[in-house]
Tab-separated table of C-alpha atoms in Angstrom:
chain	number	residue	atom	x	y	z
A	1	UNK	CA	-25.094	28.992	-1.192
A	2	UNK	CA	-25.239	26.872	-4.359
A	3	UNK	CA	-23.862	23.398	-5.001
A	4	UNK	CA	-22.541	21.568	-8.082
A	5	UNK	CA	-22.755	17.897	-8.929
A	6	UNK	CA	-18.945	17.938	-8.616
A	7	UNK	CA	-19.441	18.608	-4.883
A	8	UNK	CA	-18.338	22.223	-4.925
A	9	UNK	CA	-20.071	24.905	-2.905
A	10	UNK	CA	-20.436	28.391	-4.336
A	11	UNK	CA	-21.011	31.454	-2.214
A	12	UNK	CA	-22.368	34.219	-4.437
A	13	UNK	CA	-21.943	37.886	-3.535
A	14	UNK	CA	-22.905	39.957	-6.586
A	15	UNK	CA	-20.569	38.819	-9.373
A	16	UNK	CA	-18.000	37.458	-6.909
A	17	UNK	CA	-18.208	33.702	-6.327
A	18	UNK	CA	-16.226	31.938	-3.578
A	19	UNK	CA	-15.675	28.238	-4.323
A	20	UNK	CA	-14.785	25.313	-2.086
A	21	UNK	CA	-15.601	21.630	-1.714
A	22	UNK	CA	-18.416	20.258	0.406
A	23	UNK	CA	-17.988	18.427	3.688
A	24	UNK	CA	-19.316	15.340	1.895
A	25	UNK	CA	-16.578	15.620	-0.757
A	26	UNK	CA	-13.878	16.178	1.855
A	27	UNK	CA	-14.987	13.086	3.710
A	28	UNK	CA	-15.058	10.996	0.547
A	29	UNK	CA	-11.563	12.179	-0.418
A	30	UNK	CA	-10.032	11.358	2.937
A	31	UNK	CA	-6.944	13.110	4.280
A	32	UNK	CA	-5.980	15.859	1.838
A	33	UNK	CA	-2.215	16.131	1.429
A	34	UNK	CA	-1.754	18.413	-1.581
A	35	UNK	CA	-3.628	21.290	-3.179
A	36	UNK	CA	-2.636	23.170	-6.320
A	37	UNK	CA	-4.606	26.351	-7.022
A	38	UNK	CA	-4.887	28.530	-10.128
A	39	UNK	CA	-3.059	31.866	-10.288
A	40	UNK	CA	-4.752	35.133	-9.483
A	41	UNK	CA	-5.537	36.805	-12.803
A	42	UNK	CA	-6.166	33.520	-14.662
A	43	UNK	CA	-9.163	33.618	-16.973
A	44	UNK	CA	-11.123	30.400	-16.613
A	45	UNK	CA	-14.019	28.789	-18.442
A	46	UNK	CA	-16.737	26.659	-16.924
A	47	UNK	CA	-15.544	23.017	-16.535
A	48	UNK	CA	-11.829	23.826	-16.871
A	49	UNK	CA	-9.797	21.702	-14.463
A	50	UNK	CA	-8.292	24.481	-12.375
A	51	UNK	CA	-7.528	22.874	-9.008
A	52	UNK	CA	-5.658	19.661	-8.253
A	53	UNK	CA	-6.471	18.125	-4.917
A	54	UNK	CA	-4.751	14.968	-3.704
A	55	UNK	CA	-5.611	12.853	-0.721
A	56	UNK	CA	-3.531	9.995	0.649
A	57	UNK	CA	-5.596	7.758	-1.624
A	58	UNK	CA	-5.939	9.541	-4.945
A	59	UNK	CA	-5.754	12.670	-7.070
A	60	UNK	CA	-8.821	14.544	-8.237
A	61	UNK	CA	-9.601	17.769	-10.060
A	62	UNK	CA	-11.896	20.611	-9.272
A	63	UNK	CA	-13.618	22.237	-12.214
A	64	UNK	CA	-14.284	25.924	-12.672
A	65	UNK	CA	-18.030	26.199	-12.020
A	66	UNK	CA	-18.383	29.359	-14.060
A	67	UNK	CA	-16.612	31.576	-16.616
A	68	UNK	CA	-14.610	34.419	-15.143
A	69	UNK	CA	-11.355	35.667	-13.701
A	70	UNK	CA	-9.630	34.327	-10.587
A	71	UNK	CA	-9.334	37.258	-8.187
A	72	UNK	CA	-8.149	35.554	-5.005
A	73	UNK	CA	-6.853	32.130	-3.932
A	74	UNK	CA	-6.555	30.638	-0.451
A	75	UNK	CA	-2.812	30.057	0.035
A	76	UNK	CA	-3.466	28.726	3.545
A	77	UNK	CA	-4.775	25.420	2.181
A	78	UNK	CA	-1.688	25.020	-0.011
A	79	UNK	CA	0.495	25.400	3.083
A	80	UNK	CA	-1.775	23.245	5.220
A	81	UNK	CA	-3.870	20.886	3.064
A	82	UNK	CA	-5.349	19.261	6.198
A	83	UNK	CA	-7.497	22.388	6.635
A	84	UNK	CA	-9.633	21.057	3.774
A	85	UNK	CA	-10.706	18.171	6.016
A	86	UNK	CA	-11.048	20.343	9.104
A	87	UNK	CA	-13.252	23.121	7.758
A	88	UNK	CA	-14.194	22.463	4.131
A	89	UNK	CA	-17.212	24.741	4.052
A	90	UNK	CA	-15.618	27.584	5.990
A	91	UNK	CA	-11.966	28.537	6.323
A	92	UNK	CA	-10.802	26.127	3.616
A	93	UNK	CA	-12.325	27.877	0.602
A	94	UNK	CA	-10.312	27.399	-2.607
A	95	UNK	CA	-10.610	30.486	-4.819
A	96	UNK	CA	-12.757	33.507	-5.638
A	97	UNK	CA	-13.812	34.082	-9.217
A	98	UNK	CA	-15.308	37.221	-10.743
A	99	UNK	CA	-18.104	35.804	-12.853
A	100	UNK	CA	-18.443	37.089	-16.394
A	101	UNK	CA	-21.904	35.520	-16.756
A	102	UNK	CA	-23.603	35.195	-13.351
A	103	UNK	CA	-26.612	33.550	-15.032
A	104	UNK	CA	-24.514	30.354	-15.218
A	105	UNK	CA	-25.205	30.060	-11.504
A	106	UNK	CA	-28.839	29.297	-12.221
A	107	UNK	CA	-27.956	25.715	-13.189
A	108	UNK	CA	-26.734	24.809	-9.724
A	109	UNK	CA	-28.523	23.182	-6.791
A	110	UNK	CA	-29.623	24.795	-3.589
A	111	UNK	CA	-28.715	23.125	-0.308
A	112	UNK	CA	-31.876	20.990	-0.101
A	113	UNK	CA	-31.376	19.708	-3.657
A	114	UNK	CA	-27.697	18.952	-2.925
A	115	UNK	CA	-28.560	17.042	0.232
A	116	UNK	CA	-30.965	14.840	-1.694
A	117	UNK	CA	-28.362	14.513	-4.526
A	118	UNK	CA	-25.829	12.997	-2.113
A	119	UNK	CA	-28.575	10.916	-0.584
B	1	UNK	CA	-20.756	-7.061	-5.087
B	2	UNK	CA	-22.112	-10.593	-4.915
B	3	UNK	CA	-19.024	-11.823	-6.749
B	4	UNK	CA	-16.728	-10.578	-4.012
B	5	UNK	CA	-15.455	-12.980	-1.414
B	6	UNK	CA	-15.374	-12.021	2.237
B	7	UNK	CA	-13.022	-12.834	5.092
B	8	UNK	CA	-14.001	-14.160	8.541
B	9	UNK	CA	-13.675	-10.565	9.838
B	10	UNK	CA	-16.049	-9.018	7.282
B	11	UNK	CA	-18.911	-8.427	9.714
B	12	UNK	CA	-16.500	-6.862	12.202
B	13	UNK	CA	-15.138	-4.507	9.518
B	14	UNK	CA	-18.670	-3.306	8.795
B	15	UNK	CA	-19.417	-2.918	12.493
B	16	UNK	CA	-16.239	-0.845	12.950
B	17	UNK	CA	-17.258	1.466	10.102
B	18	UNK	CA	-14.686	0.251	7.599
B	19	UNK	CA	-14.932	1.806	4.147
B	20	UNK	CA	-15.095	-1.302	1.984
B	21	UNK	CA	-13.538	-1.684	-1.475
B	22	UNK	CA	-12.972	-4.616	-3.815
B	23	UNK	CA	-9.399	-5.875	-3.537
B	24	UNK	CA	-8.084	-9.018	-5.234
B	25	UNK	CA	-11.620	-10.418	-5.395
B	26	UNK	CA	-12.422	-9.663	-1.737
B	27	UNK	CA	-14.574	-6.994	-0.099
B	28	UNK	CA	-11.916	-5.393	2.116
B	29	UNK	CA	-11.650	-2.290	4.325
B	30	UNK	CA	-9.511	0.445	2.745
B	31	UNK	CA	-9.799	2.556	5.886
B	32	UNK	CA	-11.516	2.917	9.237
B	33	UNK	CA	-10.860	6.255	11.015
B	34	UNK	CA	-8.718	7.564	8.130
B	35	UNK	CA	-5.527	6.494	6.386
B	36	UNK	CA	-3.302	9.193	7.861
B	37	UNK	CA	-4.328	8.513	11.455
B	38	UNK	CA	-4.201	4.739	10.996
B	39	UNK	CA	-0.707	4.973	9.555
B	40	UNK	CA	0.520	7.148	12.441
B	41	UNK	CA	-1.168	4.899	14.978
B	42	UNK	CA	0.623	1.828	13.603
B	43	UNK	CA	4.032	3.548	13.789
B	44	UNK	CA	3.323	4.846	17.307
B	45	UNK	CA	1.400	1.983	18.937
B	46	UNK	CA	-0.131	-1.043	17.206
B	47	UNK	CA	-2.420	-1.641	14.261
B	48	UNK	CA	-4.542	-4.693	13.561
B	49	UNK	CA	-4.820	-5.682	9.900
B	50	UNK	CA	-7.007	-8.320	8.271
B	51	UNK	CA	-4.898	-10.054	5.635
B	52	UNK	CA	-7.077	-13.145	5.397
B	53	UNK	CA	-7.378	-12.630	1.637
B	54	UNK	CA	-3.801	-13.811	1.271
B	55	UNK	CA	-3.151	-17.431	0.399
B	56	UNK	CA	-2.014	-19.776	3.162
B	57	UNK	CA	-0.649	-23.081	1.926
B	58	UNK	CA	0.845	-26.118	3.627
B	59	UNK	CA	3.365	-28.331	1.835
B	60	UNK	CA	3.944	-31.796	3.225
B	61	UNK	CA	6.145	-34.677	2.116
B	62	UNK	CA	8.168	-37.587	3.475
B	63	UNK	CA	10.140	-35.104	5.609
B	64	UNK	CA	10.751	-31.372	5.868
B	65	UNK	CA	13.956	-31.848	3.879
B	66	UNK	CA	12.044	-33.601	1.110
B	67	UNK	CA	9.610	-30.700	0.946
B	68	UNK	CA	12.457	-28.172	1.067
B	69	UNK	CA	14.257	-29.839	-1.836
B	70	UNK	CA	11.066	-29.786	-3.855
B	71	UNK	CA	10.316	-26.151	-2.997
B	72	UNK	CA	13.857	-25.172	-3.978
B	73	UNK	CA	12.985	-26.109	-7.578
B	74	UNK	CA	10.482	-23.208	-7.544
B	75	UNK	CA	12.303	-20.473	-5.614
B	76	UNK	CA	15.924	-19.243	-5.554
B	77	UNK	CA	16.001	-19.363	-1.755
B	78	UNK	CA	17.836	-21.633	0.667
B	79	UNK	CA	14.877	-23.639	1.971
B	80	UNK	CA	16.850	-26.673	3.127
B	81	UNK	CA	18.971	-24.487	5.377
B	82	UNK	CA	15.983	-22.870	7.036
B	83	UNK	CA	15.860	-23.934	10.658
B	84	UNK	CA	12.775	-25.223	12.426
B	85	UNK	CA	10.693	-22.318	13.656
B	86	UNK	CA	12.165	-19.852	11.167
B	87	UNK	CA	10.674	-17.960	8.245
B	88	UNK	CA	12.136	-16.405	5.094
B	89	UNK	CA	11.057	-13.979	2.394
B	90	UNK	CA	11.133	-15.396	-1.107
B	91	UNK	CA	9.699	-15.287	-4.598
B	92	UNK	CA	8.640	-17.639	-7.350
B	93	UNK	CA	10.461	-17.113	-10.639
B	94	UNK	CA	9.751	-18.062	-14.238
B	95	UNK	CA	12.004	-19.365	-17.009
B	96	UNK	CA	12.658	-15.835	-18.259
B	97	UNK	CA	13.979	-14.831	-14.834
B	98	UNK	CA	10.912	-12.771	-13.961
B	99	UNK	CA	9.077	-12.860	-10.637
B	100	UNK	CA	5.671	-14.560	-10.626
B	101	UNK	CA	4.870	-13.769	-6.965
B	102	UNK	CA	6.608	-12.957	-3.717
B	103	UNK	CA	5.931	-14.860	-0.522
B	104	UNK	CA	6.897	-15.846	2.995
B	105	UNK	CA	7.760	-19.450	3.812
B	106	UNK	CA	8.310	-21.049	7.191
B	107	UNK	CA	9.754	-24.277	8.511
B	108	UNK	CA	7.052	-25.478	10.913
B	109	UNK	CA	8.791	-28.705	11.814
B	110	UNK	CA	7.091	-31.383	9.768
B	111	UNK	CA	5.805	-29.074	7.024
B	112	UNK	CA	6.475	-25.901	5.066
B	113	UNK	CA	3.959	-23.086	5.570
B	114	UNK	CA	3.735	-20.624	2.711
B	115	UNK	CA	1.887	-17.290	2.519
B	116	UNK	CA	1.340	-15.839	-0.964
B	117	UNK	CA	-0.423	-12.811	-2.414
B	118	UNK	CA	-4.192	-12.885	-2.778
B	119	UNK	CA	-4.192	-11.977	-6.461
B	120	UNK	CA	-1.686	-14.736	-7.286
B	121	UNK	CA	-2.765	-17.512	-4.960
B	122	UNK	CA	-4.733	-19.622	-7.435
B	123	UNK	CA	-1.894	-19.522	-9.967
B	124	UNK	CA	0.711	-20.184	-7.265
B	125	UNK	CA	-1.163	-23.206	-5.945
B	126	UNK	CA	-1.645	-24.590	-9.456
B	127	UNK	CA	2.059	-24.113	-10.206
B	128	UNK	CA	3.136	-25.767	-6.949
B	129	UNK	CA	0.802	-28.699	-7.586
B	130	UNK	CA	1.995	-29.158	-11.144
B	131	UNK	CA	5.626	-29.146	-10.079
B	132	UNK	CA	5.514	-30.998	-6.754
B	133	UNK	CA	2.605	-33.433	-6.550
B	134	UNK	CA	2.254	-36.283	-5.837
B	135	UNK	CA	5.477	-36.587	-3.804
B	136	UNK	CA	4.667	-33.348	-1.985
B	137	UNK	CA	1.104	-32.444	-1.099
B	138	UNK	CA	0.008	-28.850	-1.635
B	139	UNK	CA	-2.878	-28.032	0.703
B	140	UNK	CA	-4.506	-24.597	0.583
B	141	UNK	CA	-5.543	-23.562	4.089
B	142	UNK	CA	-9.054	-22.229	3.640
B	143	UNK	CA	-10.354	-22.485	7.198
B	144	UNK	CA	-8.036	-19.960	8.799
B	145	UNK	CA	-7.972	-16.180	8.898
B	146	UNK	CA	-4.699	-14.235	8.795
B	147	UNK	CA	-4.309	-11.188	11.033
B	148	UNK	CA	-1.333	-8.866	11.358
B	149	UNK	CA	-0.589	-6.968	14.551
B	150	UNK	CA	2.030	-4.356	13.726
B	151	UNK	CA	3.759	-1.581	15.608
B	152	UNK	CA	6.010	-0.955	18.601
B	153	UNK	CA	3.277	-1.944	21.074
B	154	UNK	CA	2.571	-5.266	19.322
B	155	UNK	CA	4.890	-7.264	21.580
B	156	UNK	CA	3.330	-5.997	24.795
B	157	UNK	CA	-0.177	-6.539	23.485
B	158	UNK	CA	0.434	-10.080	22.253
B	159	UNK	CA	2.544	-11.074	25.267
B	160	UNK	CA	-0.473	-10.107	27.363
B	161	UNK	CA	-2.271	-13.055	25.753
B	162	UNK	CA	0.680	-15.456	25.587
B	163	UNK	CA	3.973	-14.455	27.254
B	164	UNK	CA	5.893	-16.601	24.740
B	165	UNK	CA	5.231	-13.906	22.122
B	166	UNK	CA	7.940	-11.744	23.709
B	167	UNK	CA	10.599	-14.435	23.308
B	168	UNK	CA	10.218	-14.555	19.522
B	169	UNK	CA	12.735	-12.727	17.318
B	170	UNK	CA	12.180	-11.251	13.867
B	171	UNK	CA	11.195	-14.066	11.458
B	172	UNK	CA	10.651	-16.640	14.194
B	173	UNK	CA	7.523	-18.783	13.875
B	174	UNK	CA	5.809	-20.804	16.558
B	175	UNK	CA	2.408	-21.758	17.923
B	176	UNK	CA	0.965	-19.397	20.504
B	177	UNK	CA	-2.229	-19.903	22.455
B	178	UNK	CA	-4.103	-16.636	22.106
B	179	UNK	CA	-7.436	-16.252	23.842
B	180	UNK	CA	-7.614	-20.045	24.194
B	181	UNK	CA	-6.924	-20.706	20.532
B	182	UNK	CA	-3.771	-22.163	18.993
B	183	UNK	CA	-2.463	-19.734	16.388
B	184	UNK	CA	0.414	-20.109	13.954
B	185	UNK	CA	2.412	-16.976	14.627
B	186	UNK	CA	5.364	-15.374	12.876
B	187	UNK	CA	7.196	-12.283	14.054
B	188	UNK	CA	7.077	-10.418	10.772
B	189	UNK	CA	4.900	-8.129	8.731
B	190	UNK	CA	4.615	-5.639	5.922
B	191	UNK	CA	4.941	-2.274	7.635
B	192	UNK	CA	8.615	-1.978	8.591
B	193	UNK	CA	7.543	-2.136	12.226
B	194	UNK	CA	8.007	-4.889	14.738
B	195	UNK	CA	4.942	-7.101	14.800
B	196	UNK	CA	3.327	-10.452	14.217
B	197	UNK	CA	1.218	-12.291	11.696
B	198	UNK	CA	-1.333	-14.656	13.193
B	199	UNK	CA	-2.954	-17.547	11.359
B	200	UNK	CA	-6.143	-18.167	13.315
B	201	UNK	CA	-8.972	-20.717	12.880
B	202	UNK	CA	-11.686	-18.854	10.962
B	203	UNK	CA	-14.354	-19.441	13.587
B	204	UNK	CA	-12.148	-17.941	16.317
B	205	UNK	CA	-10.827	-14.987	14.310
B	206	UNK	CA	-13.471	-12.420	15.188
B	207	UNK	CA	-13.269	-13.108	18.922
B	208	UNK	CA	-9.467	-12.818	18.838
B	209	UNK	CA	-9.640	-9.608	16.778
B	210	UNK	CA	-12.067	-8.128	19.321
B	211	UNK	CA	-9.801	-9.193	22.170
B	212	UNK	CA	-6.820	-7.476	20.525
B	213	UNK	CA	-8.868	-4.367	19.706
B	214	UNK	CA	-9.955	-4.159	23.350
B	215	UNK	CA	-6.388	-3.141	24.159
B	216	UNK	CA	-6.132	0.658	24.333
B	217	UNK	CA	-3.065	0.661	22.051
B	218	UNK	CA	-4.650	-1.334	19.203
B	219	UNK	CA	-6.714	0.159	16.375
B	220	UNK	CA	-8.113	-1.447	13.213
B	221	UNK	CA	-6.150	-0.527	10.100
B	222	UNK	CA	-7.260	-0.726	6.472
B	223	UNK	CA	-5.484	-1.475	3.220
B	224	UNK	CA	-4.804	2.220	2.569
B	225	UNK	CA	-2.445	2.579	5.527
B	226	UNK	CA	-1.030	-0.883	4.834
B	227	UNK	CA	0.092	0.487	1.470
B	228	UNK	CA	1.597	3.743	2.801
B	229	UNK	CA	3.366	1.848	5.611
B	230	UNK	CA	4.949	-0.703	3.285
B	231	UNK	CA	5.927	2.023	0.817
B	232	UNK	CA	7.793	3.985	3.494
B	233	UNK	CA	9.415	0.683	4.516
B	234	UNK	CA	10.613	0.193	0.910
B	235	UNK	CA	8.750	-3.107	0.554
B	236	UNK	CA	7.589	-4.285	-2.873
B	237	UNK	CA	3.956	-4.691	-3.824
B	238	UNK	CA	3.584	-7.566	-6.268
B	239	UNK	CA	2.013	-6.558	-9.590
B	240	UNK	CA	3.323	-3.027	-9.141
B	241	UNK	CA	6.972	-2.909	-8.027
B	242	UNK	CA	7.741	-6.448	-9.135
B	243	UNK	CA	6.157	-8.714	-11.737
B	244	UNK	CA	7.055	-11.174	-14.484
B	245	UNK	CA	8.898	-8.392	-16.354
B	246	UNK	CA	11.265	-7.621	-13.454
B	247	UNK	CA	14.206	-9.797	-12.441
B	248	UNK	CA	15.409	-10.098	-8.837
B	249	UNK	CA	18.535	-8.054	-9.615
B	250	UNK	CA	16.519	-5.284	-11.260
B	251	UNK	CA	14.183	-5.272	-8.269
B	252	UNK	CA	17.132	-5.003	-5.826
B	253	UNK	CA	16.070	-8.287	-4.227
B	254	UNK	CA	19.217	-10.386	-4.672
B	255	UNK	CA	19.731	-10.151	-0.876
B	256	UNK	CA	16.890	-12.675	-0.657
B	257	UNK	CA	18.872	-15.273	-2.643
B	258	UNK	CA	21.049	-17.015	-0.089
B	259	UNK	CA	24.614	-18.109	-0.828
B	260	UNK	CA	23.698	-21.796	-1.179
B	261	UNK	CA	21.608	-21.039	-4.280
B	262	UNK	CA	23.980	-18.563	-5.935
B	263	UNK	CA	26.378	-19.383	-8.768
B	264	UNK	CA	29.139	-20.586	-6.423
B	265	UNK	CA	26.828	-22.107	-3.821
B	266	UNK	CA	26.336	-25.679	-2.630
B	267	UNK	CA	22.983	-25.987	-4.449
B	268	UNK	CA	23.454	-23.364	-7.150
B	269	UNK	CA	20.602	-22.831	-9.561
B	270	UNK	CA	17.924	-25.428	-10.100
B	271	UNK	CA	15.028	-22.945	-10.018
B	272	UNK	CA	13.134	-21.434	-12.970
B	273	UNK	CA	15.192	-18.823	-14.790
B	274	UNK	CA	18.350	-19.653	-12.814
B	275	UNK	CA	20.631	-19.130	-15.821
B	276	UNK	CA	19.295	-15.638	-16.312
B	277	UNK	CA	18.990	-14.728	-12.638
B	278	UNK	CA	22.448	-15.903	-11.550
B	279	UNK	CA	24.242	-14.122	-14.393
B	280	UNK	CA	21.954	-11.102	-14.543
B	281	UNK	CA	23.695	-7.779	-15.058
B	282	UNK	CA	20.714	-5.468	-15.051
B	283	UNK	CA	20.659	-2.102	-16.751
B	284	UNK	CA	17.941	-0.715	-14.492
B	285	UNK	CA	17.198	-0.912	-10.819
B	286	UNK	CA	14.361	-0.314	-8.378
B	287	UNK	CA	15.129	2.727	-6.235
B	288	UNK	CA	13.486	4.941	-3.666
B	289	UNK	CA	12.430	8.334	-5.010
B	290	UNK	CA	11.424	11.426	-3.084
B	291	UNK	CA	9.709	14.224	-4.949
B	292	UNK	CA	11.392	17.525	-4.017
B	293	UNK	CA	8.021	19.291	-4.067
B	294	UNK	CA	4.814	18.474	-2.274
B	295	UNK	CA	2.835	16.886	-5.082
B	296	UNK	CA	2.520	13.102	-4.758
B	297	UNK	CA	3.798	11.184	-7.788
B	298	UNK	CA	1.937	7.934	-8.135
B	299	UNK	CA	2.301	4.684	-10.068
B	300	UNK	CA	2.699	5.271	-13.793
B	301	UNK	CA	4.439	8.666	-13.622
B	302	UNK	CA	7.158	8.682	-16.288
B	303	UNK	CA	10.719	9.571	-15.316
B	304	UNK	CA	13.238	11.637	-17.284
B	305	UNK	CA	16.898	12.516	-16.788
B	306	UNK	CA	16.341	16.151	-17.672
B	307	UNK	CA	13.805	18.831	-17.005
B	308	UNK	CA	13.211	19.314	-20.741
B	309	UNK	CA	13.722	16.996	-23.690
B	310	UNK	CA	15.364	13.606	-23.679
B	311	UNK	CA	13.873	10.159	-23.663
B	312	UNK	CA	11.881	8.635	-20.834
B	313	UNK	CA	14.281	6.710	-18.562
B	314	UNK	CA	11.851	4.870	-16.318
B	315	UNK	CA	8.636	5.027	-14.383
B	316	UNK	CA	7.226	5.117	-10.885
B	317	UNK	CA	5.797	1.778	-9.758
B	318	UNK	CA	4.432	2.849	-6.344
B	319	UNK	CA	3.949	6.324	-5.043
B	320	UNK	CA	1.870	8.454	-2.778
B	321	UNK	CA	2.044	10.375	0.443
B	322	UNK	CA	4.173	9.110	3.312
B	323	UNK	CA	2.531	10.198	6.557
B	324	UNK	CA	5.609	9.470	8.698
B	325	UNK	CA	7.845	11.385	6.301
B	326	UNK	CA	5.242	14.122	5.994
B	327	UNK	CA	5.668	14.293	2.246
B	328	UNK	CA	5.382	12.441	-1.017
B	329	UNK	CA	7.345	9.247	-1.513
B	330	UNK	CA	7.750	6.764	-4.358
B	331	UNK	CA	9.611	3.790	-5.771
B	332	UNK	CA	10.414	3.171	-9.397
B	333	UNK	CA	12.881	1.833	-11.917
B	334	UNK	CA	15.724	3.923	-13.339
B	335	UNK	CA	18.809	3.058	-15.420
B	336	UNK	CA	21.830	2.103	-13.285
B	337	UNK	CA	23.614	5.359	-14.132
B	338	UNK	CA	20.765	7.220	-12.428
B	339	UNK	CA	20.342	4.821	-9.497
B	340	UNK	CA	22.881	6.253	-7.018
B	341	UNK	CA	21.339	7.954	-3.970
B	342	UNK	CA	21.322	11.700	-4.458
B	343	UNK	CA	20.762	11.534	-8.209
B	344	UNK	CA	18.212	14.041	-9.474
B	345	UNK	CA	15.567	12.838	-11.954
B	346	UNK	CA	12.288	14.338	-13.145
B	347	UNK	CA	8.766	12.968	-13.096
B	348	UNK	CA	6.154	14.153	-15.576
B	349	UNK	CA	3.072	15.246	-13.685
B	350	UNK	CA	0.154	16.985	-15.373
B	351	UNK	CA	2.405	18.066	-18.246
B	352	UNK	CA	5.204	19.431	-16.041
B	353	UNK	CA	8.506	17.778	-15.165
B	354	UNK	CA	9.080	17.999	-11.424
B	355	UNK	CA	12.316	16.976	-9.648
B	356	UNK	CA	12.765	13.863	-7.520
B	357	UNK	CA	15.846	12.637	-5.702
B	358	UNK	CA	16.947	9.010	-5.621
B	359	UNK	CA	17.076	7.875	-2.017
B	360	UNK	CA	18.236	4.798	-0.157
B	361	UNK	CA	15.491	2.363	0.923
B	362	UNK	CA	13.838	2.042	3.343
B	363	UNK	CA	12.682	5.631	3.798
B	364	UNK	CA	11.702	4.873	7.396
B	365	UNK	CA	14.097	2.720	9.423
B	366	UNK	CA	12.756	-0.723	10.315
B	367	UNK	CA	11.800	-1.436	13.914
B	368	UNK	CA	12.353	-5.195	13.782
B	369	UNK	CA	13.412	-7.076	16.908
B	370	UNK	CA	16.332	-9.074	15.520
């Protein structure tokens, strides 16, 4: 698993990348009450704001970590945003993207580096 | 960080794991266990809030009536008619008819006790001094904390410390002896729930807070839930829902101007902006707004009459998620022709116009013990 400085986790299986937010991010956000996901079939570029996530406190964006095409989204977290707090690094994944340039993954942190990043 | 002031409960907040944020110059807890749970706990049982950052002020003069007459030159409320042991909601106004702060004031027998917003307290005290001294003394109370115990279990909890708490009605004020300490107590709050506000000597505040928190029904609550609770209760937040650019009529607060101070009243006018306020026929009004969808619409979202085209008609002044309602909730200003409950308007969110429905306030019925 890889991690971004935006507190996303990326599970890489070939050119398919599953993206969610880290437990640390979920805790910082507080109770999540709204999630808006991209549409399946959307073509996204690295750093596009493709997810809106709102907690009781505030709204934030999640950036596309990589260029590619959205192939699946997790409708369950749209129906039940609280799942993001319950299981952020498991059941509450956000979307799956088919990477057009998997080498972009090389920039991201491994778990040990992420742990020291969040201190 | 070093510039931030702290309240007498600061160490307790840290010990309880409060997530601290700067608020009105103070280092305050925005949440403890989590905003959603704290909000629900307050509506179901009782929440303990630290509101010691707010300004407590005592006004004294030759008599209560002398103080009341003086205070009436600053607020459009009936102060003279306020009975001993009673409190009222009010606001300071300016010459343009705008609101410079909102407040609670109480007749405590030989003096008037005033509680004002933290962000405005220095200006409020300066304004009161300029207008009232030397005949009336304006004494900031800086050696007392202010706690709020809010929720349906508040009466039982407080009556466990002083049975007299149960005899108080909404907006009553009296001294209670809580945990051996004399507290100035009002039966009021900022959540829409039954509850109390307790002015406590600073050096006794932490012990009293711990005593209250020892009760199984009481949990510490941060500013985050305080905001969602007051929003569901339809209560204004100064600097957001009301300010110097809003008049009482626009803000739907004319209920707080008693008959004696209105145009045909016994002591009509005589407060800043009276000419404007008493003849105001506003073209816009503060209303409750519920987004039809699930996306919260927060302060600053612009409102439109139509889904496409047309001019902006207003804006949201407070908005977020209402845990008791289980959905987004907001307040804002719209032109009178769009202010009737049931009217559909649109808020512009991330480039899209999403529907909201004007709704009667409060969103959640008050639980006051009248």
